[in-house]
PDB file of C-alpha atoms and ligand atoms in Angstrom:
ATOM      1  CA  UNK A   1      21.859   0.345 -17.793  1.00 48.00           C
ATOM      2  CA  UNK A   2      21.203   0.492 -21.489  1.00 42.00           C
ATOM      3  CA  UNK A   3      17.317   1.000 -22.478  1.00 45.00           C
ATOM      4  CA  UNK A   4      16.316  -0.054 -26.264  1.00 44.00           C
ATOM      5  CA  UNK A   5      12.729   0.980 -27.297  1.00 43.00           C
ATOM      6  CA  UNK A   6      11.684  -0.361 -30.497  1.00 43.00           C
ATOM      7  CA  UNK A   7      15.082   0.408 -32.283  1.00 43.00           C
ATOM      8  CA  UNK A   8      15.833   4.001 -30.681  1.00 45.00           C
ATOM      9  CA  UNK A   9      18.307   2.529 -28.611  1.00 45.00           C
ATOM     10  CA  UNK A  10      19.879   5.020 -25.820  1.00 43.00           C
ATOM     11  CA  UNK A  11      22.105   4.326 -23.907  1.00 46.00           C
ATOM     12  CA  UNK A  12      21.519   5.235 -19.863  1.00 50.00           C
ATOM     13  CA  UNK A  13      25.135   5.186 -18.070  1.00 50.00           C
ATOM     14  CA  UNK A  14      24.757   5.063 -14.370  1.00 55.00           C
ATOM     15  CA  UNK A  15      26.606   7.468 -12.365  1.00 59.00           C
ATOM     16  CA  UNK A  16      29.082   4.658 -10.236  1.00 83.00           C
ATOM     17  CA  UNK A  17      28.077   3.840  -8.183  1.00 95.00           C
ATOM     18  CA  UNK A  18      24.283   3.909  -8.592  1.00 97.00           C
ATOM     19  CA  UNK A  19      21.680   5.843  -6.943  1.00 98.00           C
ATOM     20  CA  UNK A  20      18.853   3.848  -5.937  1.00 98.00           C
ATOM     21  CA  UNK A  21      15.355   4.654  -4.293  1.00 98.00           C
ATOM     22  CA  UNK A  22      13.469   2.282  -2.505  1.00 98.00           C
ATOM     23  CA  UNK A  23       9.568   2.464  -2.564  1.00 98.00           C
ATOM     24  CA  UNK A  24       7.704   0.762   0.352  1.00 98.00           C
ATOM     25  CA  UNK A  25       4.448   0.151   2.127  1.00 98.00           C
ATOM     26  CA  UNK A  26       5.481  -2.143   5.012  1.00 97.00           C
ATOM     27  CA  UNK A  27       7.952  -4.271   6.558  1.00 98.00           C
ATOM     28  CA  UNK A  28      10.771  -3.501   4.635  1.00 98.00           C
ATOM     29  CA  UNK A  29      12.102  -7.181   4.367  1.00 98.00           C
ATOM     30  CA  UNK A  30      13.185  -6.335   0.974  1.00 98.00           C
ATOM     31  CA  UNK A  31      14.469  -3.268   1.504  1.00 98.00           C
ATOM     32  CA  UNK A  32      16.859  -5.272   4.310  1.00 98.00           C
ATOM     33  CA  UNK A  33      18.301  -7.642   1.764  1.00 98.00           C
ATOM     34  CA  UNK A  34      19.264  -4.926  -0.501  1.00 98.00           C
ATOM     35  CA  UNK A  35      20.946  -2.672   1.995  1.00 98.00           C
ATOM     36  CA  UNK A  36      23.073  -5.644   3.500  1.00 98.00           C
ATOM     37  CA  UNK A  37      24.088  -6.160  -0.279  1.00 98.00           C
ATOM     38  CA  UNK A  38      25.064  -2.545  -0.984  1.00 98.00           C
ATOM     39  CA  UNK A  39      26.737  -1.982   2.477  1.00 98.00           C
ATOM     40  CA  UNK A  40      28.528  -5.751   2.202  1.00 98.00           C
ATOM     41  CA  UNK A  41      29.727  -4.326  -1.336  1.00 97.00           C
ATOM     42  CA  UNK A  42      28.120  -7.084  -2.990  1.00 97.00           C
ATOM     43  CA  UNK A  43      25.827  -4.019  -5.162  1.00 98.00           C
ATOM     44  CA  UNK A  44      27.915  -1.266  -6.510  1.00 97.00           C
ATOM     45  CA  UNK A  45      25.262   1.397  -5.616  1.00 98.00           C
ATOM     46  CA  UNK A  46      23.943   4.010  -2.637  1.00 98.00           C
ATOM     47  CA  UNK A  47      20.435   3.536  -1.353  1.00 98.00           C
ATOM     48  CA  UNK A  48      19.512   7.275  -1.136  1.00 98.00           C
ATOM     49  CA  UNK A  49      16.240   7.358   0.065  1.00 98.00           C
ATOM     50  CA  UNK A  50      13.125   5.513   1.084  1.00 98.00           C
ATOM     51  CA  UNK A  51      10.006   6.429  -0.132  1.00 98.00           C
ATOM     52  CA  UNK A  52       6.776   5.542   1.723  1.00 98.00           C
ATOM     53  CA  UNK A  53       3.366   5.870   2.169  1.00 98.00           C
ATOM     54  CA  UNK A  54       2.404   4.339   5.678  1.00 98.00           C
ATOM     55  CA  UNK A  55       4.199   6.947   8.713  1.00 97.00           C
ATOM     56  CA  UNK A  56       3.407   3.669  10.582  1.00 97.00           C
ATOM     57  CA  UNK A  57       5.223   0.912   8.017  1.00 98.00           C
ATOM     58  CA  UNK A  58       8.133  -0.892   9.628  1.00 98.00           C
ATOM     59  CA  UNK A  59      10.268  -0.183   6.467  1.00 98.00           C
ATOM     60  CA  UNK A  60      11.042   3.307   8.178  1.00 98.00           C
ATOM     61  CA  UNK A  61      12.293   1.998  11.196  1.00 98.00           C
ATOM     62  CA  UNK A  62      15.002  -0.634   8.927  1.00 98.00           C
ATOM     63  CA  UNK A  63      15.624   2.971   6.978  1.00 98.00           C
ATOM     64  CA  UNK A  64      16.943   4.430  10.082  1.00 98.00           C
ATOM     65  CA  UNK A  65      18.913   1.540  11.040  1.00 98.00           C
ATOM     66  CA  UNK A  66      20.835   1.925   8.012  1.00 98.00           C
ATOM     67  CA  UNK A  67      20.814   5.807   8.178  1.00 98.00           C
ATOM     68  CA  UNK A  68      19.103   6.193   4.906  1.00 98.00           C
ATOM     69  CA  UNK A  69      16.799   9.242   3.692  1.00 98.00           C
ATOM     70  CA  UNK A  70      13.038   8.866   4.475  1.00 98.00           C
ATOM     71  CA  UNK A  71      10.372  10.931   2.374  1.00 98.00           C
ATOM     72  CA  UNK A  72       7.007   9.783   4.336  1.00 98.00           C
ATOM     73  CA  UNK A  73       3.564  10.854   3.078  1.00 97.00           C
ATOM     74  CA  UNK A  74      -0.102  10.546   3.322  1.00 97.00           C
ATOM     75  CA  UNK A  75      -2.043  10.159   0.172  1.00 97.00           C
ATOM     76  CA  UNK A  76      -5.049  11.739   1.826  1.00 96.00           C
ATOM     77  CA  UNK A  77      -3.383  14.764   1.838  1.00 97.00           C
ATOM     78  CA  UNK A  78      -3.365  14.723  -1.238  1.00 97.00           C
ATOM     79  CA  UNK A  79      -6.090  15.917  -4.160  1.00 97.00           C
ATOM     80  CA  UNK A  80      -5.167  13.293  -6.380  1.00 96.00           C
ATOM     81  CA  UNK A  81      -2.255  10.411  -7.154  1.00 95.00           C
ATOM     82  CA  UNK A  82       0.004  12.599  -9.605  1.00 96.00           C
ATOM     83  CA  UNK A  83       0.001  15.505  -6.996  1.00 97.00           C
ATOM     84  CA  UNK A  84       1.615  13.142  -4.412  1.00 97.00           C
ATOM     85  CA  UNK A  85       3.985  11.987  -7.401  1.00 98.00           C
ATOM     86  CA  UNK A  86       4.875  15.353  -8.446  1.00 98.00           C
ATOM     87  CA  UNK A  87       6.486  15.456  -4.768  1.00 98.00           C
ATOM     88  CA  UNK A  88       8.146  12.262  -5.125  1.00 98.00           C
ATOM     89  CA  UNK A  89       9.502  13.291  -8.066  1.00 98.00           C
ATOM     90  CA  UNK A  90      11.009  16.627  -6.743  1.00 97.00           C
ATOM     91  CA  UNK A  91      12.714  14.277  -3.964  1.00 97.00           C
ATOM     92  CA  UNK A  92      14.030  11.681  -6.818  1.00 98.00           C
ATOM     93  CA  UNK A  93      15.659  14.337  -8.726  1.00 96.00           C
ATOM     94  CA  UNK A  94      17.094  16.424  -5.924  1.00 97.00           C
ATOM     95  CA  UNK A  95      19.158  13.729  -4.708  1.00 97.00           C
ATOM     96  CA  UNK A  96      19.954  12.326  -8.630  1.00 97.00           C
ATOM     97  CA  UNK A  97      18.326   8.973  -7.995  1.00 98.00           C
ATOM     98  CA  UNK A  98      18.999   6.786 -11.256  1.00 98.00           C
ATOM     99  CA  UNK A  99      17.111   3.644 -10.389  1.00 98.00           C
ATOM    100  CA  UNK A 100      13.621   3.182  -8.621  1.00 98.00           C
ATOM    101  CA  UNK A 101      12.992  -0.378  -6.880  1.00 98.00           C
ATOM    102  CA  UNK A 102       9.904  -1.068  -5.723  1.00 98.00           C
ATOM    103  CA  UNK A 103       9.572  -3.912  -2.747  1.00 98.00           C
ATOM    104  CA  UNK A 104       6.282  -3.689  -1.572  1.00 97.00           C
ATOM    105  CA  UNK A 105       4.980  -0.342  -2.648  1.00 97.00           C
ATOM    106  CA  UNK A 106       1.109  -0.713  -2.782  1.00 94.00           C
ATOM    107  CA  UNK A 107       0.210   1.750  -5.273  1.00 95.00           C
ATOM    108  CA  UNK A 108      -0.161   2.188  -9.124  1.00 93.00           C
ATOM    109  CA  UNK A 109       2.221   4.836 -10.426  1.00 96.00           C
ATOM    110  CA  UNK A 110       1.037   7.278 -13.015  1.00 97.00           C
ATOM    111  CA  UNK A 111       2.976   8.746 -15.981  1.00 97.00           C
ATOM    112  CA  UNK A 112       4.095  11.316 -13.334  1.00 97.00           C
ATOM    113  CA  UNK A 113       6.681   8.858 -12.264  1.00 98.00           C
ATOM    114  CA  UNK A 114       6.205   6.310 -14.867  1.00 97.00           C
ATOM    115  CA  UNK A 115       7.201   8.772 -17.844  1.00 97.00           C
ATOM    116  CA  UNK A 116      10.798   9.730 -16.332  1.00 97.00           C
ATOM    117  CA  UNK A 117      11.756   6.594 -14.807  1.00 98.00           C
ATOM    118  CA  UNK A 118      10.865   3.725 -17.562  1.00 98.00           C
ATOM    119  CA  UNK A 119      13.581   1.464 -17.846  1.00 97.00           C
ATOM    120  CA  UNK A 120      14.762   2.552 -14.860  1.00 98.00           C
ATOM    121  CA  UNK A 121      12.425   1.793 -12.053  1.00 98.00           C
ATOM    122  CA  UNK A 122      11.900  -2.099 -11.112  1.00 98.00           C
ATOM    123  CA  UNK A 123       9.223  -3.944  -9.078  1.00 98.00           C
ATOM    124  CA  UNK A 124       9.019  -7.062  -7.310  1.00 98.00           C
ATOM    125  CA  UNK A 125       6.392  -9.080  -7.288  1.00 98.00           C
ATOM    126  CA  UNK A 126       5.521 -12.507  -5.436  1.00 98.00           C
ATOM    127  CA  UNK A 127       4.507 -14.680  -7.990  1.00 98.00           C
ATOM    128  CA  UNK A 128       5.717 -16.098 -11.265  1.00 99.00           C
ATOM    129  CA  UNK A 129       3.880 -13.406 -13.785  1.00 98.00           C
ATOM    130  CA  UNK A 130       2.012 -13.008 -15.532  1.00 98.00           C
ATOM    131  CA  UNK A 131       0.021 -15.546 -13.473  1.00 98.00           C
ATOM    132  CA  UNK A 132      -1.309 -13.707 -10.116  1.00 98.00           C
ATOM    133  CA  UNK A 133      -0.675  -9.860 -10.656  1.00 98.00           C
ATOM    134  CA  UNK A 134      -2.469  -7.890  -8.072  1.00 97.00           C
ATOM    135  CA  UNK A 135      -2.642  -7.953  -4.140  1.00 97.00           C
ATOM    136  CA  UNK A 136      -1.838 -11.351  -2.620  1.00 98.00           C
ATOM    137  CA  UNK A 137       0.041 -12.876  -5.263  1.00 98.00           C
ATOM    138  CA  UNK A 138       1.326 -15.915  -2.395  1.00 98.00           C
ATOM    139  CA  UNK A 139      -2.511 -16.776  -1.721  1.00 98.00           C
ATOM    140  CA  UNK A 140      -3.853 -16.546  -5.158  1.00 98.00           C
ATOM    141  CA  UNK A 141      -1.165 -18.697  -5.797  1.00 98.00           C
ATOM    142  CA  UNK A 142      -1.815 -20.844  -2.676  1.00 98.00           C
ATOM    143  CA  UNK A 143      -6.034 -21.244  -3.160  1.00 98.00           C
ATOM    144  CA  UNK A 144      -5.644 -21.649  -7.045  1.00 98.00           C
ATOM    145  CA  UNK A 145      -3.442 -24.893  -5.792  1.00 98.00           C
ATOM    146  CA  UNK A 146      -0.139 -24.793  -8.535  1.00 98.00           C
ATOM    147  CA  UNK A 147       2.476 -26.638  -7.875  1.00 98.00           C
ATOM    148  CA  UNK A 148       4.835 -24.113  -8.673  1.00 98.00           C
ATOM    149  CA  UNK A 149       5.305 -19.959  -8.000  1.00 98.00           C
ATOM    150  CA  UNK A 150       7.932 -17.891  -7.293  1.00 98.00           C
ATOM    151  CA  UNK A 151       8.939 -14.326  -7.436  1.00 99.00           C
ATOM    152  CA  UNK A 152       9.482 -11.674 -10.521  1.00 99.00           C
ATOM    153  CA  UNK A 153      11.707  -8.694 -10.489  1.00 99.00           C
ATOM    154  CA  UNK A 154       9.967  -6.614 -13.640  1.00 98.00           C
ATOM    155  CA  UNK A 155       9.936  -3.138 -15.272  1.00 98.00           C
ATOM    156  CA  UNK A 156       6.879  -0.995 -14.002  1.00 98.00           C
ATOM    157  CA  UNK A 157       4.813   0.041 -16.944  1.00 97.00           C
ATOM    158  CA  UNK A 158       2.357   1.891 -14.318  1.00 91.00           C
ATOM    159  CA  UNK A 159      -0.050  -1.443 -15.266  1.00 96.00           C
ATOM    160  CA  UNK A 160      -0.752  -3.682 -12.249  1.00 97.00           C
ATOM    161  CA  UNK A 161       2.466  -6.066 -12.572  1.00 97.00           C
ATOM    162  CA  UNK A 162       2.152  -5.674 -16.476  1.00 98.00           C
ATOM    163  CA  UNK A 163       6.142  -4.584 -17.210  1.00 98.00           C
ATOM    164  CA  UNK A 164       8.850  -6.237 -19.093  1.00 98.00           C
ATOM    165  CA  UNK A 165      10.535  -9.196 -16.911  1.00 98.00           C
ATOM    166  CA  UNK A 166      13.887  -9.416 -15.728  1.00 98.00           C
ATOM    167  CA  UNK A 167      14.115 -12.199 -14.153  1.00 98.00           C
ATOM    168  CA  UNK A 168      12.124 -14.738 -12.112  1.00 98.00           C
ATOM    169  CA  UNK A 169      12.708 -17.293  -9.344  1.00 98.00           C
ATOM    170  CA  UNK A 170      10.693 -20.495  -8.839  1.00 98.00           C
ATOM    171  CA  UNK A 171       9.571 -22.142  -5.549  1.00 98.00           C
ATOM    172  CA  UNK A 172       7.874 -25.605  -5.726  1.00 98.00           C
ATOM    173  CA  UNK A 173       4.940 -25.608  -3.728  1.00 98.00           C
ATOM    174  CA  UNK A 174       5.008 -28.553  -1.029  1.00 98.00           C
ATOM    175  CA  UNK A 175       1.954 -30.806  -0.458  1.00 98.00           C
ATOM    176  CA  UNK A 176       2.422 -30.185   3.387  1.00 98.00           C
ATOM    177  CA  UNK A 177       2.941 -26.041   2.918  1.00 98.00           C
ATOM    178  CA  UNK A 178       0.561 -24.186   4.361  1.00 98.00           C
ATOM    179  CA  UNK A 179       0.451 -20.400   3.750  1.00 98.00           C
ATOM    180  CA  UNK A 180       2.887 -19.075   6.141  1.00 98.00           C
ATOM    181  CA  UNK A 181       5.518 -21.653   4.572  1.00 98.00           C
ATOM    182  CA  UNK A 182       4.953 -20.910   1.424  1.00 98.00           C
ATOM    183  CA  UNK A 183       5.300 -17.392   1.832  1.00 98.00           C
ATOM    184  CA  UNK A 184       8.228 -18.023   3.890  1.00 98.00           C
ATOM    185  CA  UNK A 185      10.167 -19.681   1.118  1.00 98.00           C
ATOM    186  CA  UNK A 186       8.705 -17.454  -1.416  1.00 98.00           C
ATOM    187  CA  UNK A 187      10.775 -14.124   0.692  1.00 98.00           C
ATOM    188  CA  UNK A 188      13.802 -16.107   1.122  1.00 98.00           C
ATOM    189  CA  UNK A 189      13.504 -15.917  -2.732  1.00 98.00           C
ATOM    190  CA  UNK A 190      13.042 -12.582  -2.947  1.00 98.00           C
ATOM    191  CA  UNK A 191      15.376 -11.991  -0.804  1.00 98.00           C
ATOM    192  CA  UNK A 192      17.943 -13.626  -3.427  1.00 98.00           C
ATOM    193  CA  UNK A 193      16.409 -11.998  -6.586  1.00 98.00           C
ATOM    194  CA  UNK A 194      16.341  -8.788  -5.774  1.00 98.00           C
ATOM    195  CA  UNK A 195      19.745  -7.937  -4.682  1.00 98.00           C
ATOM    196  CA  UNK A 196      20.979  -9.921  -7.871  1.00 98.00           C
ATOM    197  CA  UNK A 197      18.784  -7.682 -10.213  1.00 98.00           C
ATOM    198  CA  UNK A 198      19.400  -4.865  -8.829  1.00 98.00           C
ATOM    199  CA  UNK A 199      23.330  -5.690  -8.901  1.00 98.00           C
ATOM    200  CA  UNK A 200      23.223  -6.376 -12.863  1.00 98.00           C
ATOM    201  CA  UNK A 201      21.752  -2.952 -13.299  1.00 98.00           C
ATOM    202  CA  UNK A 202      24.585  -1.123 -11.121  1.00 98.00           C
ATOM    203  CA  UNK A 203      26.676  -3.119 -13.270  1.00 97.00           C
ATOM    204  CA  UNK A 204      25.072  -2.157 -16.662  1.00 97.00           C
ATOM    205  CA  UNK A 205      24.283  -5.832 -18.152  1.00 98.00           C
ATOM    206  CA  UNK A 206      20.224  -5.240 -18.451  1.00 98.00           C
ATOM    207  CA  UNK A 207      18.851  -4.217 -22.047  1.00 97.00           C
ATOM    208  CA  UNK A 208      15.509  -3.436 -22.691  1.00 98.00           C
ATOM    209  CA  UNK A 209      14.050  -4.309 -26.029  1.00 97.00           C
ATOM    210  CA  UNK A 210      10.044  -3.757 -26.519  1.00 96.00           C
ATOM    211  CA  UNK A 211       8.883  -6.666 -23.784  1.00 97.00           C
ATOM    212  CA  UNK A 212      12.604  -8.330 -24.173  1.00 98.00           C
ATOM    213  CA  UNK A 213      14.999  -8.236 -21.091  1.00 98.00           C
ATOM    214  CA  UNK A 214      18.640  -9.543 -21.693  1.00 98.00           C
ATOM    215  CA  UNK A 215      21.059  -9.823 -19.400  1.00 98.00           C
ATOM    216  CA  UNK A 216      24.582  -9.226 -20.610  1.00 96.00           C
ATOM    217  CA  UNK A 217      28.109 -10.718 -20.149  1.00 91.00           C
TER     218      UNK A 217
HETATM  219  C1  GRF B   1       7.149  -8.826  -1.078  1.00 52.13           C
HETATM  220  O1  GRF B   1       6.408 -10.331  -0.826  1.00 52.13           O
HETATM  221  C2  GRF B   1       6.706  -8.114  -2.660  1.00 52.13           C
HETATM  222  O2  GRF B   1       6.765  -9.201  -3.505  1.00 52.13           O
HETATM  223  C3  GRF B   1       5.510  -7.357  -2.363  1.00 52.13           C
HETATM  224  O3  GRF B   1       5.461  -7.334  -1.077  1.00 52.13           O
HETATM  225  C4  GRF B   1       6.116  -7.814  -0.242  1.00 52.13           C
HETATM  226  C5  GRF B   1       7.039  -6.730   0.449  1.00 52.13           C
HETATM  227  O4  GRF B   1       7.673  -7.471   1.780  1.00 52.13           O
HETATM  228  N1  GRF B   1       5.388  -6.877  -3.528  1.00 52.13           N
HETATM  229  P1  GRF B   1       8.249  -6.552   2.638  1.00 52.13           P
HETATM  230  O5  GRF B   1       8.027  -4.991   2.889  1.00 52.13           O
HETATM  231  O6  GRF B   1       9.581  -6.344   1.497  1.00 52.13           O
HETATM  232  O7  GRF B   1       9.161  -7.497   3.499  1.00 52.13           O
END
């Protein structure tokens, strides 16, 4: 991965294969799509850790079935967001994690994570950003009545889904759609888009210059 900021270009050479941590709070269907792509050799990476803030989340079962280690915490056990992020960082650094993939991690992150991982931390959002950021991007777009929505993968900058956009996949809203049928097609799009983007990063093809992201051949 090449990270460039306002002319001050720096190359972050990933080790081969790229060491990834997935952050998730819920079902983990995006984790599953990624884990299958890694298992099948479609991404030159290893999934080394799942970080989860909900001890009952189904993603933890999925992680176990792929034999991926987990770090689970309850935010209420810590005095601040910074305090649990310090512990997360220690876990990431102990494993040499090079890329953080947020896949349904329902928390904003602070400088504790953003500063060391800027340009190496991505998120998937179920809408075409900058439209419908935050919670329930699918429902927001459906209620608004847009004809086109989709999924976005972007770098994380600490804001609410505000970081530089890497890739987007559009999903048409059909007249007969319900929230459920639209949601299913958006999740399908996510399950294609996220492994594709992670594959590009693992292959060192993604560069970032200010807000502009380029995928190199
Ligand atoms: C996805 O729709 C993702 O875009 C959003 O949270 C959802 C997570 O789904 N950030 P899952 O846990 O991966 O099934």
